[in-house]
Amino acid sequence: MPSVVYYVNPYKFKEIDSEEKAYWLGFIYADGCMSENSRIGVMLKSTDVNHLYKLKNFLEWDKEPVIRVNGKWERCELVFRCKPMFEDLLRLGCHPRKSKSLSFPTKEQVPDKFLFHFLRGYCDGDGYLGIYNKDGHQYSRLSFCGTYDFINGMLDRTKWKRNKIRVRDNGLSLIEWQGKFGKEYTRQMYQNATVFLDRKYKIATNVPF
Protein backbone atom coordinates (compact mmCIF):
# COMPACT_ATOMS: atom_id res chain seq x y z
CA MET A 1 0.00 0.00 0.00
CA PRO A 2 1.46 3.41 -0.92
CA SER A 3 2.23 5.84 1.90
CA VAL A 4 -0.11 8.81 2.46
CA VAL A 5 1.06 12.11 0.96
CA TYR A 6 0.07 15.11 3.10
CA TYR A 7 1.88 17.97 1.27
CA VAL A 8 2.97 19.32 4.66
CA ASN A 9 5.31 18.13 7.39
CA PRO A 10 2.70 16.20 9.43
CA TYR A 11 4.67 16.31 12.67
CA LYS A 12 5.15 20.07 13.09
CA PHE A 13 3.00 20.12 16.24
CA LYS A 14 4.14 16.83 17.74
CA GLU A 15 5.71 18.81 20.57
CA ILE A 16 5.74 22.54 21.33
CA ASP A 17 9.46 23.01 21.78
CA SER A 18 10.29 26.14 19.77
CA GLU A 19 9.20 29.75 19.28
CA GLU A 20 7.77 29.03 15.84
CA LYS A 21 5.68 26.07 16.96
CA ALA A 22 4.27 27.99 19.94
CA TYR A 23 3.52 31.05 17.80
CA TRP A 24 1.70 29.15 15.06
CA LEU A 25 -0.25 27.10 17.59
CA GLY A 26 -1.46 30.36 19.13
CA PHE A 27 -2.35 31.72 15.71
CA ILE A 28 -4.31 28.57 14.82
CA TYR A 29 -6.08 28.75 18.20
CA ALA A 30 -7.26 32.22 17.13
CA ASP A 31 -7.72 32.08 13.36
CA GLY A 32 -7.56 28.40 12.47
CA CYS A 33 -10.48 26.23 11.47
CA MET A 34 -10.68 22.47 11.99
CA SER A 35 -13.44 20.24 10.72
CA GLU A 36 -14.30 16.64 9.93
CA ASN A 37 -12.02 14.49 7.78
CA SER A 38 -8.89 16.02 9.38
CA ARG A 39 -9.36 19.32 7.55
CA ILE A 40 -7.23 22.25 8.79
CA GLY A 41 -7.50 25.76 7.40
CA VAL A 42 -6.53 29.38 7.99
CA MET A 43 -8.35 32.22 6.21
CA LEU A 44 -7.25 35.86 6.36
CA LYS A 45 -8.02 39.05 4.51
CA SER A 46 -6.08 39.18 1.27
CA THR A 47 -3.83 42.02 2.45
CA ASP A 48 -2.32 39.60 5.00
CA VAL A 49 -1.37 37.01 2.38
CA ASN A 50 2.33 37.38 3.23
CA HIS A 51 1.54 35.99 6.66
CA LEU A 52 0.09 32.88 5.07
CA TYR A 53 3.34 32.45 3.16
CA LYS A 54 5.14 32.43 6.52
CA LEU A 55 2.78 29.70 7.69
CA LYS A 56 3.23 27.80 4.43
CA ASN A 57 7.01 27.81 4.92
CA PHE A 58 6.70 26.71 8.54
CA LEU A 59 4.43 23.81 7.58
CA GLU A 60 6.68 22.92 4.62
CA TRP A 61 3.54 22.97 2.47
CA ASP A 62 4.25 22.44 -1.21
CA LYS A 63 1.26 24.43 -2.53
CA GLU A 64 0.35 28.13 -2.65
CA PRO A 65 -2.19 30.09 -0.58
CA VAL A 66 -5.38 30.73 -2.55
CA ILE A 67 -7.01 34.13 -3.07
CA ARG A 68 -10.82 34.01 -3.22
CA VAL A 69 -13.21 36.84 -4.07
CA ASN A 70 -16.63 36.92 -2.42
CA GLY A 71 -18.52 39.96 -3.66
CA LYS A 72 -16.43 42.97 -2.74
CA TRP A 73 -14.34 41.00 -0.22
CA GLU A 74 -11.10 39.20 -0.95
CA ARG A 75 -9.60 36.62 1.34
CA CYS A 76 -6.59 34.35 1.25
CA GLU A 77 -6.69 30.83 2.56
CA LEU A 78 -4.48 27.86 3.25
CA VAL A 79 -6.48 24.62 3.57
CA PHE A 80 -5.33 20.99 3.69
CA ARG A 81 -6.05 17.61 5.28
CA CYS A 82 -3.51 15.92 7.53
CA LYS A 83 -4.61 13.35 10.08
CA PRO A 84 -1.41 13.27 12.22
CA MET A 85 -1.35 17.08 12.53
CA PHE A 86 -5.09 17.20 13.18
CA GLU A 87 -4.69 14.72 16.03
CA ASP A 88 -1.73 16.65 17.46
CA LEU A 89 -3.74 19.89 17.41
CA LEU A 90 -6.59 18.13 19.21
CA ARG A 91 -4.15 16.95 21.86
CA LEU A 92 -2.85 20.51 22.19
CA GLY A 93 -6.33 21.89 22.88
CA CYS A 94 -7.38 23.15 19.45
CA HIS A 95 -10.52 21.52 18.11
CA PRO A 96 -13.47 21.93 15.73
CA ARG A 97 -16.24 24.40 16.66
CA LYS A 98 -13.89 26.01 19.16
CA SER A 99 -15.24 29.57 19.08
CA LYS A 100 -17.35 29.12 22.22
CA SER A 101 -15.54 26.26 23.96
CA LEU A 102 -11.81 27.00 23.74
CA SER A 103 -9.70 26.71 26.91
CA PHE A 104 -6.23 28.10 27.56
CA PRO A 105 -3.45 25.51 27.07
CA THR A 106 -1.88 23.80 30.06
CA LYS A 107 1.83 23.82 30.88
CA GLU A 108 2.06 20.34 29.40
CA GLN A 109 0.62 21.58 26.11
CA VAL A 110 2.59 24.86 25.96
CA PRO A 111 5.55 25.03 28.36
CA ASP A 112 6.14 28.28 30.26
CA LYS A 113 9.27 29.13 28.25
CA PHE A 114 7.14 29.39 25.09
CA LEU A 115 4.05 30.96 26.68
CA PHE A 116 4.53 34.51 25.36
CA HIS A 117 5.27 33.24 21.86
CA PHE A 118 1.95 31.38 21.98
CA LEU A 119 0.21 34.54 23.22
CA ARG A 120 1.76 36.61 20.43
CA GLY A 121 0.37 34.18 17.90
CA TYR A 122 -3.07 34.36 19.49
CA CYS A 123 -2.88 38.16 19.70
CA ASP A 124 -1.94 38.40 16.02
CA GLY A 125 -5.18 36.55 15.33
CA ASP A 126 -7.69 37.59 18.00
CA GLY A 127 -6.01 40.46 19.80
CA TYR A 128 -5.88 44.21 19.34
CA LEU A 129 -2.87 46.50 19.56
CA GLY A 130 -3.24 50.22 19.26
CA ILE A 131 -2.84 53.68 20.69
CA TYR A 132 -5.44 55.98 22.21
CA ASN A 133 -5.20 59.69 22.91
CA LYS A 134 -6.24 61.35 26.14
CA ASP A 135 -5.59 64.93 27.27
CA GLY A 136 -2.96 65.39 24.59
CA HIS A 137 -1.04 62.24 25.52
CA GLN A 138 -0.76 58.87 23.79
CA TYR A 139 -1.18 55.57 25.60
CA SER A 140 -0.78 51.98 24.51
CA ARG A 141 -3.80 49.70 24.35
CA LEU A 142 -3.95 45.90 24.29
CA SER A 143 -6.97 43.63 24.26
CA PHE A 144 -7.84 39.96 23.76
CA CYS A 145 -11.09 38.39 22.59
CA GLY A 146 -12.02 34.77 23.26
CA THR A 147 -14.03 32.48 25.45
CA TYR A 148 -14.30 33.29 29.14
CA ASP A 149 -12.39 30.09 29.99
CA PHE A 150 -9.57 31.02 27.62
CA ILE A 151 -9.15 34.53 29.01
CA ASN A 152 -9.47 33.38 32.61
CA GLY A 153 -6.86 30.68 31.98
CA MET A 154 -4.58 33.22 30.33
CA LEU A 155 -4.72 35.43 33.43
CA ASP A 156 -4.00 32.44 35.69
CA ARG A 157 -0.85 31.53 33.78
CA THR A 158 0.51 34.99 32.94
CA LYS A 159 -0.36 36.61 36.30
CA TRP A 160 -1.37 39.69 34.34
CA LYS A 161 -3.57 42.30 36.03
CA ARG A 162 -7.12 41.01 36.37
CA ASN A 163 -9.08 43.75 34.71
CA LYS A 164 -12.79 43.18 34.26
CA ILE A 165 -13.64 40.49 31.68
CA ARG A 166 -16.55 41.78 29.64
CA VAL A 167 -18.91 39.18 28.19
CA ARG A 168 -20.51 40.18 24.89
CA ASP A 169 -24.02 39.31 23.71
CA ASN A 170 -22.59 36.61 21.42
CA GLY A 171 -21.02 34.85 24.42
CA LEU A 172 -17.42 35.82 23.65
CA SER A 173 -15.39 37.71 26.23
CA LEU A 174 -13.03 40.68 26.06
CA ILE A 175 -10.29 41.98 28.33
CA GLU A 176 -8.30 45.17 27.82
CA TRP A 177 -5.33 47.00 29.32
CA GLN A 178 -4.20 50.55 28.67
CA GLY A 179 -1.17 52.64 29.52
CA LYS A 180 1.71 51.01 31.38
CA PHE A 181 0.05 47.59 31.62
CA GLY A 182 -0.77 47.53 27.92
CA LYS A 183 2.78 48.52 27.10
CA GLU A 184 4.42 46.00 29.44
CA TYR A 185 2.33 43.04 28.31
CA THR A 186 2.89 43.96 24.68
CA ARG A 187 6.64 44.10 25.35
CA GLN A 188 6.57 40.65 26.94
CA MET A 189 4.91 39.15 23.88
CA TYR A 190 7.02 40.82 21.20
CA GLN A 191 10.46 41.09 22.84
CA ASN A 192 13.09 39.31 20.68
CA ALA A 193 10.34 37.92 18.45
CA THR A 194 11.35 36.42 15.11
CA VAL A 195 7.89 35.40 13.82
CA PHE A 196 4.91 37.77 13.85
CA LEU A 197 2.22 39.50 11.79
CA ASP A 198 4.15 42.40 10.28
CA ARG A 199 1.50 45.10 10.69
CA LYS A 200 1.02 44.31 14.40
CA TYR A 201 4.75 44.07 15.00
CA LYS A 202 5.11 47.65 13.76
CA ILE A 203 2.56 48.78 16.31
CA ALA A 204 4.05 46.67 19.12
CA THR A 205 7.56 48.07 18.60
CA ASN A 206 6.37 51.68 18.48
CA VAL A 207 4.05 51.89 21.49
CA PRO A 208 4.41 55.19 23.36
CA PHE A 209 6.24 55.48 26.65
mmCIF file of C-alpha atoms in Angstrom, residues 13 16 18-32 42 51 55 58 89 92 94 98 102 104-105 109-110 114-127 144-145 150 195:
data_model
loop_
_atom_site.group_PDB
_atom_site.id
_atom_site.type_symbol
_atom_site.label_atom_id
_atom_site.label_comp_id
_atom_site.label_asym_id
_atom_site.label_seq_id
_atom_site.Cartn_x
_atom_site.Cartn_y
_atom_site.Cartn_z
ATOM 1 C CA PHE A 13 3.004 20.123 16.240
ATOM 2 C CA ILE A 16 5.740 22.543 21.334
ATOM 3 C CA SER A 18 10.293 26.143 19.766
ATOM 4 C CA GLU A 19 9.205 29.747 19.283
ATOM 5 C CA GLU A 20 7.769 29.028 15.838
ATOM 6 C CA LYS A 21 5.681 26.066 16.964
ATOM 7 C CA ALA A 22 4.271 27.986 19.940
ATOM 8 C CA TYR A 23 3.521 31.048 17.802
ATOM 9 C CA TRP A 24 1.696 29.151 15.059
ATOM 10 C CA LEU A 25 -0.249 27.098 17.587
ATOM 11 C CA GLY A 26 -1.465 30.358 19.125
ATOM 12 C CA PHE A 27 -2.350 31.717 15.713
ATOM 13 C CA ILE A 28 -4.308 28.566 14.823
ATOM 14 C CA TYR A 29 -6.084 28.754 18.202
ATOM 15 C CA ALA A 30 -7.265 32.218 17.131
ATOM 16 C CA ASP A 31 -7.718 32.076 13.358
ATOM 17 C CA GLY A 32 -7.564 28.405 12.469
ATOM 18 C CA VAL A 42 -6.530 29.379 7.989
ATOM 19 C CA HIS A 51 1.535 35.987 6.662
ATOM 20 C CA LEU A 55 2.779 29.698 7.691
ATOM 21 C CA PHE A 58 6.697 26.712 8.538
ATOM 22 C CA LEU A 89 -3.740 19.887 17.406
ATOM 23 C CA LEU A 92 -2.849 20.514 22.188
ATOM 24 C CA CYS A 94 -7.376 23.154 19.453
ATOM 25 C CA LYS A 98 -13.891 26.014 19.155
ATOM 26 C CA LEU A 102 -11.809 26.999 23.739
ATOM 27 C CA PHE A 104 -6.228 28.095 27.557
ATOM 28 C CA PRO A 105 -3.452 25.506 27.069
ATOM 29 C CA GLN A 109 0.617 21.583 26.107
ATOM 30 C CA VAL A 110 2.587 24.863 25.957
ATOM 31 C CA PHE A 114 7.138 29.394 25.092
ATOM 32 C CA LEU A 115 4.050 30.962 26.683
ATOM 33 C CA PHE A 116 4.526 34.507 25.358
ATOM 34 C CA HIS A 117 5.270 33.238 21.856
ATOM 35 C CA PHE A 118 1.948 31.382 21.981
ATOM 36 C CA LEU A 119 0.211 34.539 23.216
ATOM 37 C CA ARG A 120 1.765 36.613 20.434
ATOM 38 C CA GLY A 121 0.365 34.181 17.904
ATOM 39 C CA TYR A 122 -3.066 34.358 19.492
ATOM 40 C CA CYS A 123 -2.879 38.156 19.703
ATOM 41 C CA ASP A 124 -1.941 38.399 16.024
ATOM 42 C CA GLY A 125 -5.184 36.546 15.331
ATOM 43 C CA ASP A 126 -7.695 37.594 17.996
ATOM 44 C CA GLY A 127 -6.014 40.457 19.798
ATOM 45 C CA PHE A 144 -7.841 39.958 23.758
ATOM 46 C CA CYS A 145 -11.087 38.393 22.593
ATOM 47 C CA PHE A 150 -9.575 31.019 27.616
ATOM 48 C CA VAL A 195 7.895 35.397 13.818
#
